[in-house]
Amino acid sequence: MSERANRVTVEALRTDITTEQVDAVVNAANSRLAGGGGVDGAIHRAAGAAALRRACAALGGCEPGDAKATPGFALAARWIIHTVGPVWRGGGADEEVVLASCYRRSLAVADELGAASIAFPAISTGVYGFPPDLAASVAVRTVRTTPTEVRLVRLVAFDDATLSRYLELLGSWPAGRQDPM
Ligand code: AR6
């Protein structure tokens, strides 16, 4: 697959993903889609916890590396794409493969929905313990090389170190923007 397989613009920024004005925001969920802490908790609170809990319950769970969508409810985003990252177990349990699958499958679901813009949190780098630098490399590599109809990908950092890593990987300090490849 060519590095030029898609014409996506990839940006990195530091923000609270619940405020993103994109077609779809990605949630770093758990396999029961039961809600939780971190970005999952923030998304549930901002979208409206009761409505989102009901919509998630109807999806019947989600395997690590897979992704499933609900409406965005009270978010500015029209959809929430719930993906389940790998729990870091030292690196020998296909964690990188599963994490790459989260980004790929989320883009595939975005394509099914017709979403043109999507914002990703740094999946698995919180409670699930995936090393942040390695996770950023997987994220950038995967969104750059996955064929998709999505035109804008925002990689949302919640801390300066993650933002710096994204910017370094995107090779565009300080703007954090990568125009069509
Ligand atoms: N906006 C953007 N990024 C955020 C936000 C926010 N509002 N809040 C946290 N982050 P985590 P995981 C960053 O723990 O590691 C949940 O309980 C955070 O700084 O949210 O995939 C689920 O239910 C970190 O860099 O997700 C699962 O049980 C990143 O989001 C479990 O945690 C991911 O951290 C999933 O763990």
Tab-separated table of N, CA, C and O in Angstrom, residues 90-172:
chain	number	residue	atom	x	y	z
A	90	GLY	N	3.296	-5.338	27.800
A	90	GLY	CA	4.738	-5.442	27.627
A	90	GLY	C	5.186	-5.437	26.185
A	90	GLY	O	6.389	-5.362	25.905
A	91	GLY	N	4.268	-5.544	25.257
A	91	GLY	CA	4.605	-5.410	23.847
A	91	GLY	C	4.618	-6.725	23.080
A	91	GLY	O	4.721	-6.726	21.861
A	92	GLY	N	4.488	-7.842	23.772
A	92	GLY	CA	4.559	-9.133	23.093
A	92	GLY	C	3.210	-9.749	22.797
A	92	GLY	O	3.124	-10.916	22.405
A	93	ALA	N	2.162	-8.978	22.973
A	93	ALA	CA	0.809	-9.535	22.805
A	93	ALA	C	0.073	-8.845	21.652
A	93	ALA	O	-1.140	-8.640	21.715
A	94	ASP	N	0.832	-8.502	20.598
A	94	ASP	CA	0.229	-7.865	19.408
A	94	ASP	C	-0.423	-6.523	19.711
A	94	ASP	O	-1.340	-6.101	19.001
A	95	GLU	N	0.063	-5.853	20.754
A	95	GLU	CA	-0.565	-4.573	21.104
A	95	GLU	C	-0.502	-3.562	19.961
A	95	GLU	O	-1.466	-2.836	19.720
A	96	GLU	N	0.640	-3.511	19.250
A	96	GLU	CA	0.764	-2.534	18.151
A	96	GLU	C	-0.220	-2.856	17.025
A	96	GLU	O	-0.799	-1.950	16.425
A	97	VAL	N	-0.374	-4.138	16.739
A	97	VAL	CA	-1.289	-4.565	15.674
A	97	VAL	C	-2.724	-4.183	16.034
A	97	VAL	O	-3.484	-3.669	15.206
A	98	VAL	N	-3.077	-4.422	17.292
A	98	VAL	CA	-4.450	-4.117	17.733
A	98	VAL	C	-4.676	-2.611	17.735
A	98	VAL	O	-5.734	-2.128	17.310
A	99	LEU	N	-3.674	-1.850	18.156
A	99	LEU	CA	-3.836	-0.396	18.165
A	99	LEU	C	-3.985	0.140	16.739
A	99	LEU	O	-4.854	0.984	16.474
A	100	ALA	N	-3.172	-0.343	15.824
A	100	ALA	CA	-3.301	0.085	14.424
A	100	ALA	C	-4.693	-0.245	13.902
A	100	ALA	O	-5.318	0.545	13.184
A	101	SER	N	-5.206	-1.401	14.276
A	101	SER	CA	-6.547	-1.812	13.861
A	101	SER	C	-7.608	-0.835	14.371
A	101	SER	O	-8.586	-0.562	13.668
A	102	CYS	N	-7.417	-0.299	15.575
A	102	CYS	CA	-8.377	0.694	16.104
A	102	CYS	C	-8.486	1.886	15.166
A	102	CYS	O	-9.590	2.367	14.876
A	103	TYR	N	-7.340	2.392	14.708
A	103	TYR	CA	-7.350	3.556	13.809
A	103	TYR	C	-7.941	3.180	12.449
A	103	TYR	O	-8.742	3.919	11.880
A	104	ARG	N	-7.541	2.016	11.944
A	104	ARG	CA	-8.039	1.574	10.633
A	104	ARG	C	-9.540	1.338	10.654
A	104	ARG	O	-10.278	1.791	9.781
A	105	ARG	N	-10.002	0.603	11.650
A	105	ARG	CA	-11.431	0.277	11.732
A	105	ARG	C	-12.269	1.542	11.985
A	105	ARG	O	-13.375	1.666	11.480
A	106	SER	N	-11.731	2.475	12.762
A	106	SER	CA	-12.467	3.730	12.992
A	106	SER	C	-12.624	4.492	11.685
A	106	SER	O	-13.690	5.058	11.406
A	107	LEU	N	-11.577	4.512	10.864
A	107	LEU	CA	-11.678	5.183	9.559
A	107	LEU	C	-12.669	4.447	8.657
A	107	LEU	O	-13.426	5.081	7.907
A	108	ALA	N	-12.695	3.126	8.733
A	108	ALA	CA	-13.652	2.360	7.919
A	108	ALA	C	-15.084	2.672	8.342
A	108	ALA	O	-15.972	2.841	7.494
A	109	VAL	N	-15.319	2.750	9.637
A	109	VAL	CA	-16.666	3.096	10.121
A	109	VAL	C	-17.007	4.528	9.707
A	109	VAL	O	-18.141	4.812	9.282
A	110	ALA	N	-16.048	5.426	9.786
A	110	ALA	CA	-16.272	6.812	9.330
A	110	ALA	C	-16.668	6.811	7.858
A	110	ALA	O	-17.584	7.551	7.450
A	111	ASP	N	-16.027	5.992	7.061
A	111	ASP	CA	-16.384	5.902	5.636
A	111	ASP	C	-17.811	5.395	5.463
A	111	ASP	O	-18.566	5.912	4.635
A	112	GLU	N	-18.183	4.382	6.244
A	112	GLU	CA	-19.561	3.860	6.153
A	112	GLU	C	-20.580	4.942	6.501
A	112	GLU	O	-21.665	5.004	5.926
A	113	LEU	N	-20.231	5.800	7.446
A	113	LEU	CA	-21.149	6.861	7.877
A	113	LEU	C	-21.148	8.045	6.926
A	113	LEU	O	-22.051	8.885	6.973
A	114	GLY	N	-20.121	8.144	6.105
A	114	GLY	CA	-19.971	9.321	5.245
A	114	GLY	C	-19.345	10.503	5.970
A	114	GLY	O	-19.521	11.654	5.566
A	115	ALA	N	-18.607	10.240	7.024
A	115	ALA	CA	-17.948	11.315	7.783
A	115	ALA	C	-16.720	11.813	7.018
A	115	ALA	O	-15.903	11.011	6.576
A	116	ALA	N	-16.608	13.114	6.891
A	116	ALA	CA	-15.458	13.695	6.175
A	116	ALA	C	-14.351	14.127	7.130
A	116	ALA	O	-13.219	14.329	6.714
A	117	SER	N	-14.696	14.284	8.404
A	117	SER	CA	-13.688	14.717	9.379
A	117	SER	C	-13.837	13.896	10.653
A	117	SER	O	-14.948	13.524	11.046
A	118	ILE	N	-12.700	13.632	11.297
A	118	ILE	CA	-12.699	12.741	12.461
A	118	ILE	C	-11.609	13.191	13.423
A	118	ILE	O	-10.557	13.660	12.983
A	119	ALA	N	-11.896	13.094	14.718
A	119	ALA	CA	-10.899	13.419	15.742
A	119	ALA	C	-10.642	12.181	16.595
A	119	ALA	O	-11.596	11.543	17.067
A	120	PHE	N	-9.371	11.856	16.764
A	120	PHE	CA	-8.967	10.695	17.573
A	120	PHE	C	-8.295	11.146	18.865
A	120	PHE	O	-7.386	11.981	18.822
A	121	PRO	N	-8.627	10.544	19.999
A	121	PRO	CA	-7.788	10.711	21.185
A	121	PRO	C	-6.594	9.753	21.069
A	121	PRO	O	-6.555	8.935	20.139
A	122	ALA	N	-5.661	9.853	21.996
A	122	ALA	CA	-4.500	8.954	21.994
A	122	ALA	C	-4.927	7.626	22.642
A	122	ALA	O	-4.715	7.390	23.841
A	123	ILE	N	-5.519	6.787	21.811
A	123	ILE	CA	-6.118	5.523	22.265
A	123	ILE	C	-5.097	4.671	23.033
A	123	ILE	O	-3.943	4.547	22.605
A	124	SER	N	-5.550	4.122	24.141
A	124	SER	CA	-4.776	3.176	24.982
A	124	SER	C	-3.659	3.797	25.800
A	124	SER	O	-2.984	3.079	26.540
A	125	THR	N	-3.432	5.122	25.690
A	125	THR	CA	-2.264	5.695	26.385
A	125	THR	C	-2.565	6.154	27.801
A	125	THR	O	-1.685	6.683	28.480
A	126	GLY	N	-3.798	5.962	28.266
A	126	GLY	CA	-4.151	6.321	29.632
A	126	GLY	C	-4.190	5.079	30.509
A	126	GLY	O	-3.167	4.433	30.755
A	127	VAL	N	-5.385	4.731	30.930
A	127	VAL	CA	-5.593	3.573	31.809
A	127	VAL	C	-4.989	2.287	31.217
A	127	VAL	O	-4.471	1.446	31.957
A	128	TYR	N	-5.012	2.153	29.901
A	128	TYR	CA	-4.555	0.911	29.274
A	128	TYR	C	-3.029	0.828	29.127
A	128	TYR	O	-2.503	-0.218	28.712
A	129	GLY	N	-2.309	1.904	29.448
A	129	GLY	CA	-0.866	1.838	29.675
A	129	GLY	C	0.040	1.691	28.467
A	129	GLY	O	1.228	1.361	28.611
A	130	PHE	N	-0.462	1.935	27.266
A	130	PHE	CA	0.370	1.821	26.063
A	130	PHE	C	1.395	2.957	26.076
A	130	PHE	O	1.033	4.112	26.303
A	131	PRO	N	2.691	2.688	25.823
A	131	PRO	CA	3.698	3.760	25.844
A	131	PRO	C	3.319	4.868	24.848
A	131	PRO	O	3.109	4.582	23.662
A	132	PRO	N	3.236	6.108	25.324
A	132	PRO	CA	2.688	7.188	24.492
A	132	PRO	C	3.464	7.444	23.197
A	132	PRO	O	2.845	7.704	22.166
A	133	ASP	N	4.796	7.382	23.243
A	133	ASP	CA	5.562	7.665	22.016
A	133	ASP	C	5.295	6.613	20.949
A	133	ASP	O	5.124	6.924	19.768
A	134	LEU	N	5.281	5.372	21.373
A	134	LEU	CA	5.016	4.280	20.422
A	134	LEU	C	3.588	4.385	19.888
A	134	LEU	O	3.340	4.200	18.689
A	135	ALA	N	2.653	4.714	20.775
A	135	ALA	CA	1.252	4.857	20.344
A	135	ALA	C	1.119	5.979	19.311
A	135	ALA	O	0.378	5.844	18.330
A	136	ALA	N	1.849	7.071	19.509
A	136	ALA	CA	1.784	8.187	18.556
A	136	ALA	C	2.320	7.745	17.197
A	136	ALA	O	1.760	8.096	16.152
A	137	SER	N	3.397	6.967	17.189
A	137	SER	CA	3.951	6.471	15.915
A	137	SER	C	2.941	5.598	15.193
A	137	SER	O	2.749	5.722	13.980
A	138	VAL	N	2.299	4.715	15.929
A	138	VAL	CA	1.292	3.835	15.321
A	138	VAL	C	0.139	4.671	14.770
A	138	VAL	O	-0.331	4.441	13.645
A	139	ALA	N	-0.285	5.670	15.540
A	139	ALA	CA	-1.416	6.508	15.115
A	139	ALA	C	-1.086	7.239	13.815
A	139	ALA	O	-1.851	7.182	12.844
A	140	VAL	N	0.058	7.912	13.781
A	140	VAL	CA	0.412	8.710	12.597
A	140	VAL	C	0.611	7.807	11.387
A	140	VAL	O	0.080	8.071	10.301
A	141	ARG	N	1.348	6.727	11.585
A	141	ARG	CA	1.601	5.817	10.456
A	141	ARG	C	0.284	5.266	9.901
A	141	ARG	O	0.077	5.203	8.687
A	142	THR	N	-0.612	4.878	10.782
A	142	THR	CA	-1.841	4.218	10.334
A	142	THR	C	-2.783	5.193	9.634
A	142	THR	O	-3.337	4.877	8.583
A	143	VAL	N	-2.953	6.384	10.189
A	143	VAL	CA	-3.881	7.310	9.522
A	143	VAL	C	-3.297	7.825	8.204
A	143	VAL	O	-4.045	8.177	7.293
A	144	ARG	N	-1.984	7.836	8.096
A	144	ARG	CA	-1.379	8.264	6.837
A	144	ARG	C	-1.492	7.213	5.743
A	144	ARG	O	-1.451	7.550	4.565
A	145	THR	N	-1.573	5.975	6.111
A	145	THR	CA	-1.480	4.918	5.096
A	145	THR	C	-2.784	4.165	4.857
A	145	THR	O	-2.840	3.314	3.973
A	146	THR	N	-3.817	4.455	5.646
A	146	THR	CA	-5.085	3.751	5.458
A	146	THR	C	-5.912	4.449	4.383
A	146	THR	O	-6.225	5.633	4.531
A	147	PRO	N	-6.271	3.739	3.326
A	147	PRO	CA	-7.144	4.355	2.317
A	147	PRO	C	-8.489	4.720	2.935
A	147	PRO	O	-9.093	3.906	3.641
A	148	THR	N	-8.948	5.947	2.708
A	148	THR	CA	-10.200	6.413	3.319
A	148	THR	C	-10.760	7.573	2.521
A	148	THR	O	-10.012	8.290	1.855
A	149	GLU	N	-12.068	7.752	2.666
A	149	GLU	CA	-12.715	8.935	2.087
A	149	GLU	C	-12.667	10.117	3.048
A	149	GLU	O	-13.055	11.230	2.691
A	150	VAL	N	-12.257	9.872	4.292
A	150	VAL	CA	-12.148	10.957	5.272
A	150	VAL	C	-11.097	11.957	4.779
A	150	VAL	O	-10.049	11.561	4.284
A	151	ARG	N	-11.408	13.240	4.893
A	151	ARG	CA	-10.503	14.271	4.371
A	151	ARG	C	-9.686	14.957	5.459
A	151	ARG	O	-8.638	15.539	5.195
A	152	LEU	N	-10.181	14.947	6.695
A	152	LEU	CA	-9.467	15.611	7.793
A	152	LEU	C	-9.405	14.681	8.999
A	152	LEU	O	-10.437	14.234	9.498
A	153	VAL	N	-8.190	14.393	9.437
A	153	VAL	CA	-7.979	13.618	10.663
A	153	VAL	C	-7.303	14.531	11.680
A	153	VAL	O	-6.255	15.118	11.393
A	154	ARG	N	-7.919	14.684	12.845
A	154	ARG	CA	-7.284	15.423	13.935
A	154	ARG	C	-6.832	14.439	14.993
A	154	ARG	O	-7.633	13.674	15.520
A	155	LEU	N	-5.544	14.491	15.306
A	155	LEU	CA	-4.996	13.693	16.399
A	155	LEU	C	-4.973	14.591	17.625
A	155	LEU	O	-4.210	15.558	17.689
A	156	VAL	N	-5.848	14.292	18.575
A	156	VAL	CA	-6.030	15.162	19.732
A	156	VAL	C	-5.164	14.675	20.886
A	156	VAL	O	-5.304	13.543	21.348
A	157	ALA	N	-4.260	15.558	21.320
A	157	ALA	CA	-3.437	15.279	22.495
A	157	ALA	C	-4.085	15.942	23.708
A	157	ALA	O	-4.744	16.976	23.580
A	158	PHE	N	-3.869	15.341	24.862
A	158	PHE	CA	-4.401	15.927	26.098
A	158	PHE	C	-3.270	16.449	26.967
A	158	PHE	O	-3.504	16.974	28.035
A	159	ASP	N	-2.041	16.279	26.491
A	159	ASP	CA	-0.865	16.765	27.233
A	159	ASP	C	0.185	17.214	26.226
A	159	ASP	O	0.161	16.812	25.060
A	160	ASP	N	1.115	18.046	26.721
A	160	ASP	CA	2.112	18.643	25.827
A	160	ASP	C	3.059	17.614	25.230
A	160	ASP	O	3.482	17.745	24.079
A	161	ALA	N	3.430	16.602	26.009
A	161	ALA	CA	4.382	15.610	25.493
A	161	ALA	C	3.792	14.873	24.290
A	161	ALA	O	4.480	14.660	23.279
A	162	THR	N	2.545	14.514	24.387
A	162	THR	CA	1.892	13.810	23.274
A	162	THR	C	1.768	14.730	22.065
A	162	THR	O	2.035	14.314	20.933
A	163	LEU	N	1.407	15.983	22.306
A	163	LEU	CA	1.312	16.924	21.193
A	163	LEU	C	2.670	17.076	20.504
A	163	LEU	O	2.757	17.028	19.272
A	164	SER	N	3.729	17.226	21.287
A	164	SER	CA	5.075	17.382	20.705
A	164	SER	C	5.440	16.181	19.854
A	164	SER	O	6.026	16.325	18.777
A	165	ARG	N	5.115	15.018	20.338
A	165	ARG	CA	5.437	13.798	19.602
A	165	ARG	C	4.677	13.756	18.268
A	165	ARG	O	5.246	13.417	17.230
A	166	TYR	N	3.392	14.098	18.311
A	166	TYR	CA	2.616	14.128	17.065
A	166	TYR	C	3.228	15.126	16.084
A	166	TYR	O	3.380	14.837	14.898
A	167	LEU	N	3.570	16.305	16.588
A	167	LEU	CA	4.096	17.352	15.705
A	167	LEU	C	5.424	16.919	15.092
A	167	LEU	O	5.677	17.136	13.907
A	168	GLU	N	6.231	16.279	15.910
A	168	GLU	CA	7.520	15.771	15.423
A	168	GLU	C	7.281	14.744	14.315
A	168	GLU	O	7.899	14.791	13.248
A	169	LEU	N	6.346	13.835	14.562
A	169	LEU	CA	6.066	12.774	13.586
A	169	LEU	C	5.442	13.338	12.314
A	169	LEU	O	5.690	12.846	11.220
A	170	LEU	N	4.645	14.361	12.460
A	170	LEU	CA	4.027	14.969	11.283
A	170	LEU	C	5.009	15.864	10.544
A	170	LEU	O	4.738	16.303	9.433
A	171	GLY	N	6.126	16.135	11.190
A	171	GLY	CA	7.187	16.877	10.533
A	171	GLY	C	6.819	18.297	10.207
A	171	GLY	O	7.264	18.860	9.210
A	172	SER	N	5.991	18.909	11.053
A	172	SER	CA	5.481	20.222	10.689
A	172	SER	C	5.448	21.178	11.878
A	172	SER	O	4.571	22.006	11.963
